């Protein structure tokens, strides 16, 4: 397929939509090698179809994430970020409840939920575009807070009593979807702060609603000493 990328891309974009996730996964592998405009068109169509499905296959989610990773490698950071955000944010239906339930890492999903996205594509984006990765993670966590934060409930703070990662905490708790997102946010924030962007990090965190983001801003100020801290506080 690598020998005829344009021809493969044209065929992929001509294929009708169908429900076989295994075949779609194979097509996603092929999509990683087609010309960028064709890859973007294919991924947009596949993602739109995937998000409309009531029963979603996590293996195909990973395959879509791999195509987003190929876009990152080609420098298409905006398009890849949009795809990753939608995959991380999509509602996950509970049995018999259609699309109403938000994506939530319950006990049975705490260790493997969205692992391909969290451990492959997001680190790649953080490496190449740390500010874009930081903003994406902030937005995803804000969405999670909005889903669970009715009547002013500070869901993220209740889920994370201390901002700093606790290496002694239960793996079942700190391996959850929410905790992994928070850990990645802290890593991205540290990377930006260490490269002279602490002020931008603090401003971004303070611009998000809710207690959690302000607690995270205070945590970042404690982690990064003078003179950056003094400048931000003033």
XYZ file of C-alpha atoms in Angstrom, residues 23-229:
207
model
C -12.034 -4.398 8.812
C -12.230 -0.722 9.703
C -9.187 -1.197 11.920
C -7.230 -2.627 8.983
C -8.301 0.337 6.847
C -7.066 2.678 9.582
C -3.615 1.092 9.309
C -3.631 1.794 5.585
C -4.821 5.370 6.171
C -1.590 6.133 8.049
C 0.304 5.984 4.729
C -1.914 7.972 2.368
C -1.421 11.660 1.414
C -2.256 14.077 4.208
C -5.371 15.712 2.649
C -6.822 12.260 1.970
C -5.914 11.115 5.486
C -7.689 14.099 7.035
C -10.802 13.553 4.910
C -10.889 9.832 5.772
C -10.329 10.434 9.490
C -13.025 13.105 9.726
C -15.580 10.769 8.146
C -14.577 7.773 10.279
C -14.538 9.816 13.494
C -17.979 11.257 12.764
C -19.318 7.732 12.215
C -17.592 6.381 15.333
C -18.937 9.107 17.622
C -22.497 8.420 16.455
C -22.354 4.752 17.444
C -24.001 3.693 20.673
C -21.652 0.732 21.156
C -18.076 1.877 20.593
C -15.119 -0.438 20.119
C -12.025 0.677 22.084
C -9.724 -1.180 19.695
C -11.003 0.910 16.797
C -10.643 3.990 18.996
C -6.951 3.142 19.304
C -6.693 2.748 15.530
C -8.213 6.199 15.018
C -5.754 7.512 17.584
C -2.910 6.012 15.550
C -4.063 7.957 12.489
C -4.096 11.102 14.637
C -0.535 10.196 15.640
C 0.433 10.029 11.961
C -0.970 13.540 11.556
C 1.160 14.729 14.491
C 4.255 13.270 12.833
C 3.368 15.233 9.690
C 2.955 18.487 11.608
C -0.864 18.617 11.391
C -1.171 19.510 15.066
C -4.513 21.342 14.961
C -6.296 18.521 13.159
C -4.736 15.869 15.384
C -5.617 17.800 18.551
C -9.237 18.084 17.456
C -9.419 14.327 16.870
C -7.756 13.452 20.189
C -10.005 15.802 22.128
C -13.153 14.286 20.612
C -11.941 10.761 21.327
C -11.106 11.617 24.933
C -14.370 13.457 25.507
C -17.001 11.326 23.806
C -19.854 10.141 26.074
C -19.705 6.472 26.948
C -23.210 4.980 27.189
C -24.098 2.722 30.073
C -26.217 -0.324 29.165
C -29.709 0.769 28.173
C -28.977 4.474 28.594
C -28.096 5.494 25.063
C -25.728 8.458 24.833
C -26.631 10.101 28.134
C -23.793 8.847 30.325
C -20.517 10.809 30.240
C -17.197 9.104 29.763
C -16.276 7.903 33.240
C -13.634 5.487 34.485
C -15.573 3.151 36.716
C -13.935 0.269 38.632
C -13.971 -2.109 35.661
C -12.362 0.438 33.345
C -9.930 2.145 35.674
C -6.722 0.651 34.286
C -7.136 0.422 30.526
C -9.534 3.131 29.446
C -8.179 5.095 26.450
C -4.687 3.773 27.112
C -3.553 4.091 23.502
C -4.502 7.755 23.449
C -3.035 8.526 26.868
C 0.257 6.677 26.484
C 1.061 7.043 22.792
C -0.563 9.980 21.021
C -0.749 12.461 23.912
C 2.945 12.098 24.855
C 3.828 12.545 21.181
C 1.781 15.746 21.001
C 3.298 16.939 24.303
C 6.780 16.384 22.908
C 6.165 18.276 19.684
C 3.620 20.896 20.804
C 3.570 21.116 24.625
C 1.313 24.166 24.789
C -1.243 22.575 22.478
C -1.201 19.395 24.570
C -1.596 21.418 27.771
C -4.587 23.326 26.386
C -6.178 20.108 25.115
C -5.866 18.447 28.540
C -7.288 21.529 30.274
C -10.291 21.468 27.952
C -10.909 17.734 28.404
C -10.748 18.052 32.198
C -13.068 21.060 32.062
C -15.556 18.955 30.106
C -15.319 16.165 32.686
C -15.924 18.682 35.473
C -18.963 20.033 33.628
C -20.402 16.527 33.163
C -20.116 15.636 36.836
C -20.219 19.050 38.471
C -23.928 19.761 38.667
C -25.091 22.067 41.485
C -21.555 23.355 41.975
C -20.078 19.951 42.874
C -16.277 20.127 42.477
C -15.902 16.700 40.887
C -12.218 16.909 39.968
C -11.156 18.028 43.454
C -13.255 15.300 45.045
C -11.534 12.826 42.743
C -8.085 14.260 43.480
C -7.710 15.251 47.118
C -4.105 16.254 46.519
C -2.858 17.628 43.223
C 0.605 16.090 43.403
C 0.800 12.464 42.230
C 0.854 10.076 45.191
C 3.138 7.137 44.480
C 1.862 5.349 47.576
C -1.797 5.586 46.582
C -3.833 2.665 45.317
C -3.048 1.848 41.680
C -6.762 1.334 41.056
C -7.387 4.949 42.052
C -4.393 6.715 40.562
C -4.529 4.609 37.404
C -8.013 5.869 36.573
C -8.834 7.822 33.445
C -9.243 11.106 35.344
C -6.043 10.706 37.330
C -4.005 9.874 34.253
C -5.341 13.003 32.538
C -4.371 15.096 35.574
C -0.901 13.559 35.710
C -0.398 14.341 32.021
C -1.612 17.901 32.584
C 0.962 18.356 35.347
C 3.750 16.995 33.139
C 2.789 19.342 30.303
C 2.557 22.291 32.720
C 5.981 21.472 34.179
C 7.497 21.306 30.702
C 6.103 24.728 29.832
C 7.132 26.244 33.174
C 10.679 24.951 32.812
C 10.864 26.687 29.439
C 9.881 30.113 30.735
C 6.113 29.827 30.261
C 4.982 29.635 33.884
C 2.991 32.870 33.579
C 1.077 31.498 30.588
C 0.358 28.264 32.470
C -0.974 30.095 35.521
C -3.099 32.423 33.374
C -4.585 29.457 31.505
C -5.407 27.589 34.717
C -6.947 30.651 36.345
C -9.089 31.151 33.249
C -10.837 27.800 33.763
C -13.894 27.598 36.042
C -13.871 25.644 39.272
C -11.677 25.072 42.299
C -9.557 22.306 40.793
C -7.807 24.501 38.216
C -6.951 27.139 40.828
C -5.580 24.443 43.119
C -3.447 23.274 40.222
C -2.218 26.836 39.661
C -1.152 27.047 43.320
C 0.581 23.687 43.007
C 2.544 24.930 39.993
C 3.588 28.067 41.881
C 4.892 25.923 44.725
C 6.823 23.689 42.338
C 8.631 26.457 40.480
C 10.789 28.770 42.604
C 12.057 32.315 42.208
C 12.217 34.426 40.151
C 9.333 33.075 38.088
C 7.057 32.678 41.103
